[in-house]
């Protein structure tokens, strides 16, 4: 095989049509690799070009794209990510989900940067990429299995226990609109935007990957040096040691203090009354210690922020040493559902991993339903006897089973809170805390005003991995133009801040790094990340270049949305966040930040469309006609 | 019950949520009845308001609306129509389909003007409206039945053989993207835009209606007089006698002479070589006589253009006295597929009625596949042994079975020609003769230049029932501003002509009349139709008013499309029609007619969007924001 023009890439895309069972390889166009880099950039460009508005999300003409970045699977650390890109069944617009673990790296070891699925199989299929050789096989025997069982059975059947498997559970099969794609024995996930429902619709149960090919790195020496530097930093810097030690669950107590974690469907500021430790029951250090059994890392990551957990007995019993709840899951299924039982939380988390369900959307949807129940919009008759009250963990667990099987009222909640609200009627839409149909992540924009324009405008809906301003607001960041901390309750400059951090996080993502590369590598990590990118690919990269690449991909997603019918009216937040003060005491003053955000973005304030000038500046001039006619 | 504000309406809409099984009645808003009149107007307004772009066609949040007009079921003749409105799974945009027979009239006799379905049943359901009382019942025992069997079984089970049933066959159940909704023992159909696939997705097998309520008519005397006049006219006017006698099949030979009927996937002008009578084998008078056994009428129609047919023996055997092929079916499955066997044609037609398949889209899709096969884009291996050649009726029949069951290559063709072409690749898109995903009807725009802008711009895709200019071009029409016949090969004035006839036909449709009301009532029929509308509703109506109402609804559909992502680029025709001369010797000179069409329509020529001025003029100013931001 001749060497690819750029380091970091295997240089190949695999196309799989599940209707015809035809497969083909094609070169990853070097100009696309340079321009869109990887992840949701390279995948997003393919989606943009090949999925027109008349193609629905659950449609054999939709694409399901697994896309890595140039850093993924190299010998620089914290680069174990892959991104799934598709037209989202939850939002109806651009959808992507980022997954960690080892799957993405192993996709590259098997010889591909990107997999593109289309079509719909007559009977369940799976793909196994055996060191470059793709094999499309029947998956009938795995259909109906949960994600962990499916992963194990597949590896046993193909005779490679060290293969990595991305698979859906029953939720994806049943087209639960917020179904996730699980990988690494259902411990890691690309969860958001309903990517698992698209996989289920296509009747693609799983994608196994294995290979022993090396990801080419242009300057091995520099890369090796960086690896050493970062590893040493993680092991000595107190902040990093703490993150290794506490993982994301270590943030819950702090989030609660800040008012960043919501409670009771974003509706109340209390959780755990007098004498009730509330948050502490779930937090780490705290109640979480009852379920914690260890830690794990993703591919070549010195942080190892992942928690291992188990519940040994009783009704919340889990398998030993399963993935523990992350902060997002803690908050979404904990205080936001009024649940303070850490074992029940572990059980709910495990069920989500087995069924293949996005825990954030599940938490948001259950909290919505609980509020509807308590307000009398739905009754026990609707729920077939389940007392769906805040804090009732057993009711939440039972409803989760019904959602995954689409049984009874679960069939309604399986559609997500936006659609469920339309079905319930009676003003239920007010209680659906979602943006563009996606339940928002566990960072309350009432606590950090930069979160307002971010949540409202991120093309993939209420999302935390595309640029949370919290760090910028709390600490400032010289290199990004914010030398000082900001007043988190002021709206001053927050529109621009949201834009800046979105562009930077998008850049990190498309390169294949984990968003935690930043804290791991240490501020200012930018220089080190960009030096790594250059060492890997051989392409010089300045911060300005990286920000521009992030901005380009962000605008590509936005352009997809505009083309598919999204309007300015959808750049908003649930009324509750705009009118009801959160625990921080504030409401989101979106009207104050949105104009600045649009201006910083170069988006027309009347329509929210990227201006022709902005598109031209980003090298996206070819999209102008789609956007402006 | 208090009297409704307007005559002609029962005044009630029934809402059915198939997910929750909840039903509710609401008043048809009188201002909507006045403004959008009925059919795709009243139904279209509901669709526009309630189905946003993020809702897909096959989505529990889509609506399936059965909508009648004020004339439907009254004692004025030729008003037996109902219209099904939904977001189309075939085009991804506004979808509607008009059905004849007795179902629409009986919906009104049962007390409703409009039925609005949403949601998705867990197990197959049917609705029976029993003289005003809606009953949602299990349809599990009918699931899997063909449309005729289902219709008969349902009427037997409910104990009302005089009820009318609209039902899907297996094609709708299997989500064939051009599945039809059949009614009256599968003899009549609302076929276009894939409405049957939406019904199948919702797991709604059938809708039975029965009632003995009278449709209120404001001036019974005038209505009765009109009935007598029209009936006498039909029985004495030579043209009308001929239409009664020959039905639509009487047009095939003439269409062929004019070059209006396509052959071999719109690709060749020969059909039947020397010594082979070709068209005559299928035409009436001609070969059609071999299958003809009688005629039938729709509700209160003195024309009775419907043909009854049967094949008595051999492999093309049908039940006795089934609905015979109409002109569209003759042409689409006859010359366009190269098939000249009239018995095979009758069999194909009957299969479409049983499975519930749109014959136009099936013909277009089969012709497309035959051309792909003959050109080597697909092989016998792809088709699992079927020699899918032009003229092979048995291959067409076998493939129709496979399409309805989505078996093998049928699974690809079940998606329609646009999607099948994308799956096949290799430049197959060139052979998909469709507009906006819908296979175009059997009127070749190369024979009448007004057909060019009409097919290119009609919001529901390549469609013949929303305004064919043929009559205007051949005969002129004083009252519509065309005193003289036009040169059918000239492009002069054809953009405007298309607009005028589209508005007028839309007006006829939303009032509940059959498009054949016009020839039946005799030119100039306009005055008589409008006088009837006034007699029925009590609302004065001038031709100008009617044209404006038609234009309003046409623009409503267009606005829906724009909102859902349709662009100027989709207002086009397949390249073949623009470059390859048809039997008439001409190509479509769309570049010459489109600018005039846009100007006549008041649509911005750069984007094809209705201008704000036009929307305001039509009382659709509230849509401006959706269209222009």
CSV table of C-alpha atoms in Angstrom, one decimal, chain A residues 17 19-20 22 50-55 58-61 90-93 120 122 175 177 382 405-407 411-412 415 418-420 422-423 426 563-565 567 570 606-607 609 625-626 628-629, chain B residues 17 19-20 22 50-55 58-61 90-93 120 122 175 177 382 405-407 411-412 415 418-420 422-423 426 563-565 567 570 606-607 609 625-626 628-629:
chain,number,residue,atom,x,y,z
A,17,UNK,CA,-24.8,-0.6,1.6
A,19,UNK,CA,-29.7,-3.0,1.4
A,20,UNK,CA,-27.5,-4.4,-1.4
A,22,UNK,CA,-22.3,-4.2,-1.4
A,50,UNK,CA,-25.3,13.0,0.5
A,51,UNK,CA,-28.3,13.4,2.7
A,52,UNK,CA,-30.7,16.0,1.3
A,53,UNK,CA,-33.7,17.4,3.2
A,54,UNK,CA,-36.1,15.0,1.7
A,55,UNK,CA,-34.3,12.1,3.3
A,58,UNK,CA,-35.2,6.8,9.8
A,59,UNK,CA,-34.8,6.3,6.1
A,60,UNK,CA,-32.6,3.8,4.1
A,61,UNK,CA,-31.1,6.9,2.4
A,90,UNK,CA,-34.3,13.0,17.8
A,91,UNK,CA,-33.7,16.5,16.4
A,92,UNK,CA,-34.4,16.0,12.6
A,93,UNK,CA,-31.2,17.9,12.0
A,120,UNK,CA,-31.5,-1.0,5.4
A,122,UNK,CA,-33.7,-7.2,5.3
A,175,UNK,CA,-36.0,2.6,17.5
A,177,UNK,CA,-35.4,7.9,19.6
A,382,UNK,CA,-51.8,6.3,31.5
A,405,UNK,CA,-39.3,-2.4,25.0
A,406,UNK,CA,-41.7,0.4,23.9
A,407,UNK,CA,-44.4,-1.1,26.2
A,411,UNK,CA,-43.8,3.7,23.9
A,412,UNK,CA,-44.6,7.4,24.4
A,415,UNK,CA,-40.0,9.2,21.6
A,418,UNK,CA,-40.4,16.9,22.9
A,419,UNK,CA,-42.5,14.4,21.1
A,420,UNK,CA,-44.0,12.9,24.2
A,422,UNK,CA,-47.0,16.8,21.9
A,423,UNK,CA,-48.6,13.4,22.4
A,426,UNK,CA,-52.4,19.9,27.9
A,563,UNK,CA,-30.8,23.3,4.6
A,564,UNK,CA,-33.1,20.9,6.4
A,565,UNK,CA,-35.5,23.5,7.6
A,567,UNK,CA,-35.0,28.5,11.6
A,570,UNK,CA,-35.4,27.2,17.1
A,606,UNK,CA,-32.8,38.0,11.5
A,607,UNK,CA,-32.6,34.4,10.2
A,609,UNK,CA,-28.1,31.8,8.8
A,625,UNK,CA,-26.7,28.5,-2.6
A,626,UNK,CA,-28.3,25.9,-0.3
A,628,UNK,CA,-29.4,31.6,0.6
A,629,UNK,CA,-31.0,30.3,-2.6
B,17,UNK,CA,-54.1,9.5,18.3
B,19,UNK,CA,-50.4,5.9,20.2
B,20,UNK,CA,-52.6,6.8,23.0
B,22,UNK,CA,-57.4,8.9,22.5
B,50,UNK,CA,-48.7,20.9,13.1
B,51,UNK,CA,-45.9,19.1,11.2
B,52,UNK,CA,-42.6,21.0,11.5
B,53,UNK,CA,-39.5,20.2,9.4
B,54,UNK,CA,-38.0,18.0,12.1
B,55,UNK,CA,-40.9,15.6,11.8
B,58,UNK,CA,-42.5,8.0,8.7
B,59,UNK,CA,-42.8,9.4,12.2
B,60,UNK,CA,-45.5,9.2,14.8
B,61,UNK,CA,-45.7,13.0,14.8
B,90,UNK,CA,-41.8,9.6,-1.3
B,91,UNK,CA,-41.0,13.3,-1.8
B,92,UNK,CA,-40.3,14.4,1.8
B,93,UNK,CA,-42.5,17.4,1.2
B,120,UNK,CA,-48.4,5.0,15.8
B,122,UNK,CA,-48.4,-0.7,19.0
B,175,UNK,CA,-44.0,0.7,3.9
B,177,UNK,CA,-42.9,4.2,-0.5
B,382,UNK,CA,-29.3,-8.5,-8.7
B,405,UNK,CA,-43.3,-8.0,-0.1
B,406,UNK,CA,-40.0,-6.1,-0.2
B,407,UNK,CA,-38.3,-9.4,-1.2
B,411,UNK,CA,-36.9,-4.1,-1.5
B,412,UNK,CA,-34.9,-1.7,-3.6
B,415,UNK,CA,-38.3,2.8,-2.4
B,418,UNK,CA,-35.2,8.2,-7.1
B,419,UNK,CA,-34.1,6.2,-4.1
B,420,UNK,CA,-33.5,3.0,-6.1
B,422,UNK,CA,-29.1,6.2,-5.5
B,423,UNK,CA,-28.8,2.6,-4.3
B,426,UNK,CA,-23.5,4.0,-11.8
B,563,UNK,CA,-40.2,25.3,5.1
B,564,UNK,CA,-39.2,21.7,4.9
B,565,UNK,CA,-36.0,22.4,2.8
B,567,UNK,CA,-35.1,24.7,-3.0
B,570,UNK,CA,-35.7,21.0,-7.3
B,606,UNK,CA,-33.7,33.2,-7.6
B,607,UNK,CA,-35.1,31.1,-4.8
B,609,UNK,CA,-40.0,31.2,-2.8
B,625,UNK,CA,-41.5,34.3,8.7
B,626,UNK,CA,-41.2,30.6,8.0
B,628,UNK,CA,-38.1,34.4,4.6
B,629,UNK,CA,-36.9,34.3,8.2
